[in-house]
XYZ file of C-alpha atoms in Angstrom:
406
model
C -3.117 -0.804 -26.119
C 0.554 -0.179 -25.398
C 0.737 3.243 -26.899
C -2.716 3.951 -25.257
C -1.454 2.794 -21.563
C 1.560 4.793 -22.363
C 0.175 8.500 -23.460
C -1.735 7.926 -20.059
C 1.431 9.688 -18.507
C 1.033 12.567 -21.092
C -2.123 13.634 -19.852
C -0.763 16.363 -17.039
C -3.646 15.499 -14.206
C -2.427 11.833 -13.969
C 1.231 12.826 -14.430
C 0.928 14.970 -11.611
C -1.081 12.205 -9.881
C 1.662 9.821 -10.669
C 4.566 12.070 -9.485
C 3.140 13.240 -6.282
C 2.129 9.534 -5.161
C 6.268 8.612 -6.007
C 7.300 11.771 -3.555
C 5.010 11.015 -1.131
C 5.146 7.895 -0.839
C 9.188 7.953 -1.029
C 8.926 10.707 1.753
C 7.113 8.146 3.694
C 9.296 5.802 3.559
C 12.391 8.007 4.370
C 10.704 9.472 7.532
C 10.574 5.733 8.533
C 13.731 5.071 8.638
C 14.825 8.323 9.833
C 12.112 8.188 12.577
C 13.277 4.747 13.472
C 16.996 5.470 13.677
C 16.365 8.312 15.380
C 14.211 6.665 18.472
C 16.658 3.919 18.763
C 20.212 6.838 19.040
C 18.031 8.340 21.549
C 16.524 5.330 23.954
C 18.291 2.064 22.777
C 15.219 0.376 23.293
C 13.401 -2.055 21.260
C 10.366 -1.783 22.685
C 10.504 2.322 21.764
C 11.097 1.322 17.787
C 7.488 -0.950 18.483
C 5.882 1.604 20.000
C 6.735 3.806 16.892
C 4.842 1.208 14.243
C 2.111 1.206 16.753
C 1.584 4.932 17.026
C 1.361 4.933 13.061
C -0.926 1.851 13.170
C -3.379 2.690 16.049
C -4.456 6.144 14.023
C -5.699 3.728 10.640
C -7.793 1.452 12.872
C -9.958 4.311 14.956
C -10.477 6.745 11.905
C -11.310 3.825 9.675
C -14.954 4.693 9.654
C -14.396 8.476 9.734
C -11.787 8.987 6.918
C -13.827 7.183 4.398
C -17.345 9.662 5.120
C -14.447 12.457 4.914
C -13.688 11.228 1.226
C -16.919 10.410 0.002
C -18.139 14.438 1.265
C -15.691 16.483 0.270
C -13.027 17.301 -2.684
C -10.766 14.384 -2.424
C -7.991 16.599 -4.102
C -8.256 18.987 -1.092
C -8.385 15.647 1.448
C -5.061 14.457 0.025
C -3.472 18.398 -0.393
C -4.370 19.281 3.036
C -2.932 16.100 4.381
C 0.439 16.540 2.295
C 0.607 19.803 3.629
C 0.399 18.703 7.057
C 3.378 15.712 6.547
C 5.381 18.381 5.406
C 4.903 20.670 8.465
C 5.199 17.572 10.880
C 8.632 17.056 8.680
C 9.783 20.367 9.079
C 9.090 20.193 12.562
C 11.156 17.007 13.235
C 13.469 19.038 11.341
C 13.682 21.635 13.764
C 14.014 19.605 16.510
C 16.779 17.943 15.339
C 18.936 21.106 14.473
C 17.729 22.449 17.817
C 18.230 19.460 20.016
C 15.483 19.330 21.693
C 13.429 16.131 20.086
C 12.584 13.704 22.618
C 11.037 9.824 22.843
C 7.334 11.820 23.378
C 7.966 14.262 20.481
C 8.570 11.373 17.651
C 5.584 9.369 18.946
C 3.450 12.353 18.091
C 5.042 13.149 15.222
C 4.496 9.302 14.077
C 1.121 9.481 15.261
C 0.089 12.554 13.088
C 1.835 10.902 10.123
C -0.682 7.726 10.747
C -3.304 10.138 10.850
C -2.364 12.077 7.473
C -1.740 8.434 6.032
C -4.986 7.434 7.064
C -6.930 10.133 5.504
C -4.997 10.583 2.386
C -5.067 6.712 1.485
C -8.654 6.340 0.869
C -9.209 9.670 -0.359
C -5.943 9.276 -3.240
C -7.372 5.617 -4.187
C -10.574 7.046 -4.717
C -9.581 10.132 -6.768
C -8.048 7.875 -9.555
C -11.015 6.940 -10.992
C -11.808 10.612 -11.768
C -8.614 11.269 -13.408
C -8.443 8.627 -16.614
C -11.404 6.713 -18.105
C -12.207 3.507 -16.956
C -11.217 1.318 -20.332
C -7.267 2.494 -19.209
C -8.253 1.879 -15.245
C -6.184 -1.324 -15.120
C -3.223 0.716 -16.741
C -3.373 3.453 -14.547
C -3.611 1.106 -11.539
C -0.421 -0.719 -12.625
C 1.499 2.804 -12.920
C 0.112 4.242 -9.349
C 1.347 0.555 -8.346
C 4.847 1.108 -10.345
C 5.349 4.347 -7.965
C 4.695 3.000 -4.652
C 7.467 -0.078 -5.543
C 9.633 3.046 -6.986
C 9.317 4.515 -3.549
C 9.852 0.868 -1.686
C 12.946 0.402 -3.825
C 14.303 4.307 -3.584
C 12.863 5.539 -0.009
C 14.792 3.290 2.413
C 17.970 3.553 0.712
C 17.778 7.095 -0.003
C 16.864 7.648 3.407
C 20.106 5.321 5.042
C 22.288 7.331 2.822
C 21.204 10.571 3.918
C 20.497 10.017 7.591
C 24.688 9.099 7.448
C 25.047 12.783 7.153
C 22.609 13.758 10.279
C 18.598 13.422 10.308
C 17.938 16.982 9.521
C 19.388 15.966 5.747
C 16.682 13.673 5.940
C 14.219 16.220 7.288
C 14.696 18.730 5.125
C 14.895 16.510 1.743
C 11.322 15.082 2.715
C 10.016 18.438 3.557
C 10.857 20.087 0.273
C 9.737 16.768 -1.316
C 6.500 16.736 0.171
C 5.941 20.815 -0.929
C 6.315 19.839 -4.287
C 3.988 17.227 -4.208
C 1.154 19.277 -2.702
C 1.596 21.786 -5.697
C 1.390 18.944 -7.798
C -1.793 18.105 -6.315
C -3.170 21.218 -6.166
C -2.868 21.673 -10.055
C -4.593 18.132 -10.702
C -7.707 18.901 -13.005
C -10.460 15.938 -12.650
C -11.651 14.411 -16.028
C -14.874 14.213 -13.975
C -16.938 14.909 -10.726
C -18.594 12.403 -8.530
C -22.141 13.193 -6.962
C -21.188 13.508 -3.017
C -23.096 11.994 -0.509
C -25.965 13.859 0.719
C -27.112 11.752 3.350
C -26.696 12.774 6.829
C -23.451 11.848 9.098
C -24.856 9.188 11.232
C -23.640 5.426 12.129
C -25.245 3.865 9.730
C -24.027 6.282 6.602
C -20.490 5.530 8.241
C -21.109 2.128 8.396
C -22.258 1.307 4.580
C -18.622 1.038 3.338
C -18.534 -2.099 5.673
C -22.658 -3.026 4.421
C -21.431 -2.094 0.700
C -18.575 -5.000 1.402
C -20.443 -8.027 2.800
C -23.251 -7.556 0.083
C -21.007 -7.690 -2.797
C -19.699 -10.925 -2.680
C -16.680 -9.860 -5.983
C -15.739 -7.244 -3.066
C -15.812 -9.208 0.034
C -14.056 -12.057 -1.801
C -11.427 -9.405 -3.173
C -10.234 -7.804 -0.005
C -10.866 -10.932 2.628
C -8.917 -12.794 -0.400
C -5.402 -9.646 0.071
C -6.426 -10.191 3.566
C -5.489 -13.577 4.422
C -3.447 -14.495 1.838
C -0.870 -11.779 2.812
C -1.471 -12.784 6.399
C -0.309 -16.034 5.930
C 2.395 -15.558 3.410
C 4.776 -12.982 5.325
C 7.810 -14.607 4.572
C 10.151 -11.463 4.039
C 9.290 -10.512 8.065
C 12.085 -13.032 7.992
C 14.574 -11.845 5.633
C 17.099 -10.713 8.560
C 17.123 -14.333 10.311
C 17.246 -15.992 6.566
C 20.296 -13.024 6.103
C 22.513 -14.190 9.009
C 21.693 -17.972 10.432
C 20.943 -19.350 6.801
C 22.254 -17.775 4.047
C 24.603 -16.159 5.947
C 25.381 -13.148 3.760
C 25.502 -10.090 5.926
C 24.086 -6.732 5.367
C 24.351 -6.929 1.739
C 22.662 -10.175 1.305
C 19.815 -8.993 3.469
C 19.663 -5.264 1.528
C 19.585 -7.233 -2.079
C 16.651 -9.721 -0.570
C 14.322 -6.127 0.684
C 14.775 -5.187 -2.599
C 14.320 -8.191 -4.509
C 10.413 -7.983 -3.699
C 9.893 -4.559 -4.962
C 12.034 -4.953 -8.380
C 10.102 -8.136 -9.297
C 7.186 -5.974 -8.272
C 7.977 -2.913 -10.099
C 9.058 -4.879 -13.384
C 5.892 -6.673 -13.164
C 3.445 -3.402 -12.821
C 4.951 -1.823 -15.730
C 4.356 -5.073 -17.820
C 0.765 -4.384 -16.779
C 0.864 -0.841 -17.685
C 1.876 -1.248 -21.057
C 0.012 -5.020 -21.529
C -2.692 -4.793 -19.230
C -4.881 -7.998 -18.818
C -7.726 -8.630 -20.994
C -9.614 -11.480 -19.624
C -9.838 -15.072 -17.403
C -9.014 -12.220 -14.564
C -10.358 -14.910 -12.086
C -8.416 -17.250 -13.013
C -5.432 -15.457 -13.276
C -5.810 -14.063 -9.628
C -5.607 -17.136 -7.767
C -3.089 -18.136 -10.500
C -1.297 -15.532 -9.074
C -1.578 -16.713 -5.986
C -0.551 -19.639 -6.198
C 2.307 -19.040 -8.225
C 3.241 -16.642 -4.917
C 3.053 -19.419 -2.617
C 5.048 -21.941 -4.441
C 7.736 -18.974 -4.756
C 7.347 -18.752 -0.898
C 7.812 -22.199 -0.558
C 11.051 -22.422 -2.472
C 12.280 -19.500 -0.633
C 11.722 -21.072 2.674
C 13.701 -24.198 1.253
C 16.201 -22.377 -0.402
C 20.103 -22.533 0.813
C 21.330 -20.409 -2.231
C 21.507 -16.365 -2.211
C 20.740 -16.357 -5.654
C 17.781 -18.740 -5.362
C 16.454 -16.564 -3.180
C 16.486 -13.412 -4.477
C 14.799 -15.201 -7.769
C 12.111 -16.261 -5.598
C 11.956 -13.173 -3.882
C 11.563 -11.576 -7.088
C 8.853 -13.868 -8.139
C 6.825 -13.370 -4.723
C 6.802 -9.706 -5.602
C 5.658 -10.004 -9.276
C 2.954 -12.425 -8.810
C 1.592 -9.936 -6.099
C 1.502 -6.838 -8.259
C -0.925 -9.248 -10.770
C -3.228 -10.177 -8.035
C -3.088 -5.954 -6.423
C -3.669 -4.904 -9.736
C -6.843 -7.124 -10.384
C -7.888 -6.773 -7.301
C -7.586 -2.772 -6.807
C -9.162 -2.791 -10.408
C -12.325 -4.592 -9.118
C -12.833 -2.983 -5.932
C -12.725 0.464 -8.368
C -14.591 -0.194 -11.184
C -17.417 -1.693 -9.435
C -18.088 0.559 -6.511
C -19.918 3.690 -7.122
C -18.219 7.239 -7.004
C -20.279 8.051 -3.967
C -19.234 5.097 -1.989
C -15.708 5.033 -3.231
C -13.646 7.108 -0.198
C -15.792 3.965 2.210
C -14.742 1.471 0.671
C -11.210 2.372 -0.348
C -10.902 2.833 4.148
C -12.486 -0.836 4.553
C -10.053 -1.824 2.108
C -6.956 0.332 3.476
C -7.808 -1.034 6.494
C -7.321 -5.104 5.825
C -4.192 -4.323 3.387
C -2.251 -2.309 6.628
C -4.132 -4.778 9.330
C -2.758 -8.087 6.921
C 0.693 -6.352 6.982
C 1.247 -5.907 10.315
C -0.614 -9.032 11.330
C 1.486 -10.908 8.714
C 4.512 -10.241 10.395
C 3.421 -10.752 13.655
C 2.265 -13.975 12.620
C 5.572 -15.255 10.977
C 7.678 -14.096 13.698
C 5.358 -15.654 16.511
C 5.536 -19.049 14.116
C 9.315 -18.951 13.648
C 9.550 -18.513 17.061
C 7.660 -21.831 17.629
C 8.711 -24.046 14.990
C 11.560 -22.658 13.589
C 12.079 -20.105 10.745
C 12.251 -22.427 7.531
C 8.678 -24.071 8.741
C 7.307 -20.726 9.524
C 7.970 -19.745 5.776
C 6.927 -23.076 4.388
C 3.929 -22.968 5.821
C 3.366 -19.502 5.019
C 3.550 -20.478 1.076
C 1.438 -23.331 1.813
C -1.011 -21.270 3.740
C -1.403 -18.882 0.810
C -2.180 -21.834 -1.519
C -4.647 -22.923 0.678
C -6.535 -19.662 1.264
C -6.628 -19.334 -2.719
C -8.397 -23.223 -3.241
C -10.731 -22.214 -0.101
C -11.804 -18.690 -1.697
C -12.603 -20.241 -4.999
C -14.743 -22.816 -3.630
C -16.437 -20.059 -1.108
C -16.607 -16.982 -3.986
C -17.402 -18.819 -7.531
C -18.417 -15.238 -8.915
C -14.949 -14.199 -7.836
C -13.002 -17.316 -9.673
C -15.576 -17.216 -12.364
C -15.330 -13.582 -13.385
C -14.001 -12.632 -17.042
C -14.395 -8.937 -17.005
C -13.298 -6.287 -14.583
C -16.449 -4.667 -15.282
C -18.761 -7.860 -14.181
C -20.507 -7.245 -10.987
């Protein structure tokens, strides 16, 4: 199975797949920071970096229902080109702005809102084109390597992006233009192992409304993404990295760079284990394994006084969530139909970016109560607890063997 996961990235469609999601999603990631930085040198004012998450965020909640008709109707290779191509214009026009000196407060919150926008339509409509592009007995794999490149880009992208905003934002501009125009001609060459039968039915509430109906009558599903939901919600410990950085580790900038990172390297090592040793069965059990295994890590991370002991629980927390993603993105896949796919992928894109920025929300407004150790104690806790109450409340969900098992 190792040699088979690995000639997965000889077959050019899913190589191409696989590139353009690491460039795009490393763009992404640069244009946050460079967006962010950018805000603050011209306001100096918190509440302007907040309004900049929000104008991103806002765009994913109102087109939920609208994004996911959009990928279950048309192409979903043209969905995710045309929305590359339009990141790479808003880019280039940030860009331009920059070199011509006249970007202002309004300008970035449009240009952050149109990147929500893109992000919001390309999501659903890239998670819902992978199925099409390998067979579904290497699924799992290819999940685990679409999984290695977003951690590539979590790892690479913020760095990448410090380093070259030192030299002026348009370095950062231009990089992530020219990065994004090579990932929409990447995209545009992608050749589909096989079609899907588009919806037919006409636009009306209730056809945008069956991703949601599709959801709450498969219990596997519902129990799947409620499961990322509140789990993640609960156990948004690295919200806290900075304050664990400077009042109780105290280690500086460093000590808080190697703790972002720690995450995404246990996660990346982790996803490429799966790509080349994918799971074969007990994939309930091993989920809220998983789980649990990432709220005890939690837990020792909120207890922890040691840099080192941190970063190893920090690298745990990030492994033991790539195993429950991967299982979980597998399910939600493999047993929704083609037709309904581009729905369900927005219901789902929807609870993974609302449990993210909830998450944090809900471990700063904690910390801010009880302190920041408790905050992230409970938080691991929390997780463990959410796990025990979703197998008692999903049994097909702890009981399942097979990622094909409805």
């Amino acid at each position: 199975m190792a040699s088979l996961s690995g000639s997965i990235l000889r077959q050019p469609s899913f190589a191409n797949y696989w590139v353009s999601r690491i460039l795009t999603s490393i763009s992404f990631q640069m244009l946050s920071v460079a967006i962010g930085w950018q805000m603050y040198a011209l306001t100096h004012d918190a509440f302007s970096l907040g309004l900049v998450g929000l104008a991103q965020f806002v765009p994913m909640v109102l087109l939920t229902l609208v994004v996911g008709q959009v990928a279950d109707r048309f192409d979903r290779r043209r969905i995710v080109n045309v929305c590359q191509i339009i990141e790479a214009l808003t880019a280039g026009l940030l860009l331009y702005g920059s070199v011509a000196g006249w970007l202002s407060k309004e300008n970035i919150l449009v240009a952050a809102a149109i990147l929500g926008a893109c992000r919001s339509f390309e999501g659903p409509a890239s998670s819902a084109l992978l199925p099409q592009l390998v067979p579904k007995k290497i699924l799992q794999q290819a999940i685990a390597w679409t999984t290695s490149a977003g951690q590539t880009a979590q790892i690479v992208g913020p760095s990448l992006g410090g380093v070259l905003y030192a030299l002026g934002p348009a370095s950062v501009y231009i990089t992530v233009t020219i990065a994004l125009l090579v990932s929409t001609i990447l995209t545009f060459f992608i050749r589909l192992e096989r079609t899907f039968q588009r919806s037919s039915e006409p636009v009306t509430l209730r056809s945008m409304l069956m991703g949601l109906v599709f959801v709450y009558r498969h219990k596997v599903i519902l129990g799947t993404i409620s499961l990322d939901l509140f789990a993640v919600l609960l156990g948004g410990a690295t919200a806290l990295l900075p304050i664990f950085a400077q009042d109780i580790l105290h280690t500086g900038p460093l000590g808080l760079g190697l703790m972002r990172t720690a995450p995404a390297v246990g996660a990346l090592i982790m996803s490429m284990v799966l790509a080349y040793y994918p799971l074969k069965k007990a994939f309930g059990p091993i989920l809220f394994g998983a789980l649990g295994v990432f709220g005890l890590a939690t837990m020792l991370f909120a207890l922890s006084t040691n840099l080192i002991i941190s970063l190893v629980a920090l690298l745990i927390i990030g492994a033991s969530d790539v195993v429950s993603v991967v299982i979980r993105s597998s399910l939600v896949q493999l047993q929704t139909p083609d037709e309904m796919r581009g729905r369900v992928n927005a219901v789902n894109s929807l609870f993974i970016g609302t449990s993210n920025q909830l998450g944090e929300f809900e471990s700063g407004t904690l910390a801010g109560l009880i302190g920041t150790v408790p905050a992230a104690f409970i938080g691991g806790v929390g997780t463990i607890v959410v796990a025990g109450l979703w197998m008692l409340l999903f049994p097909s969900l702890r009981r399942i063997r097979s990622l094909s098992e409805s």
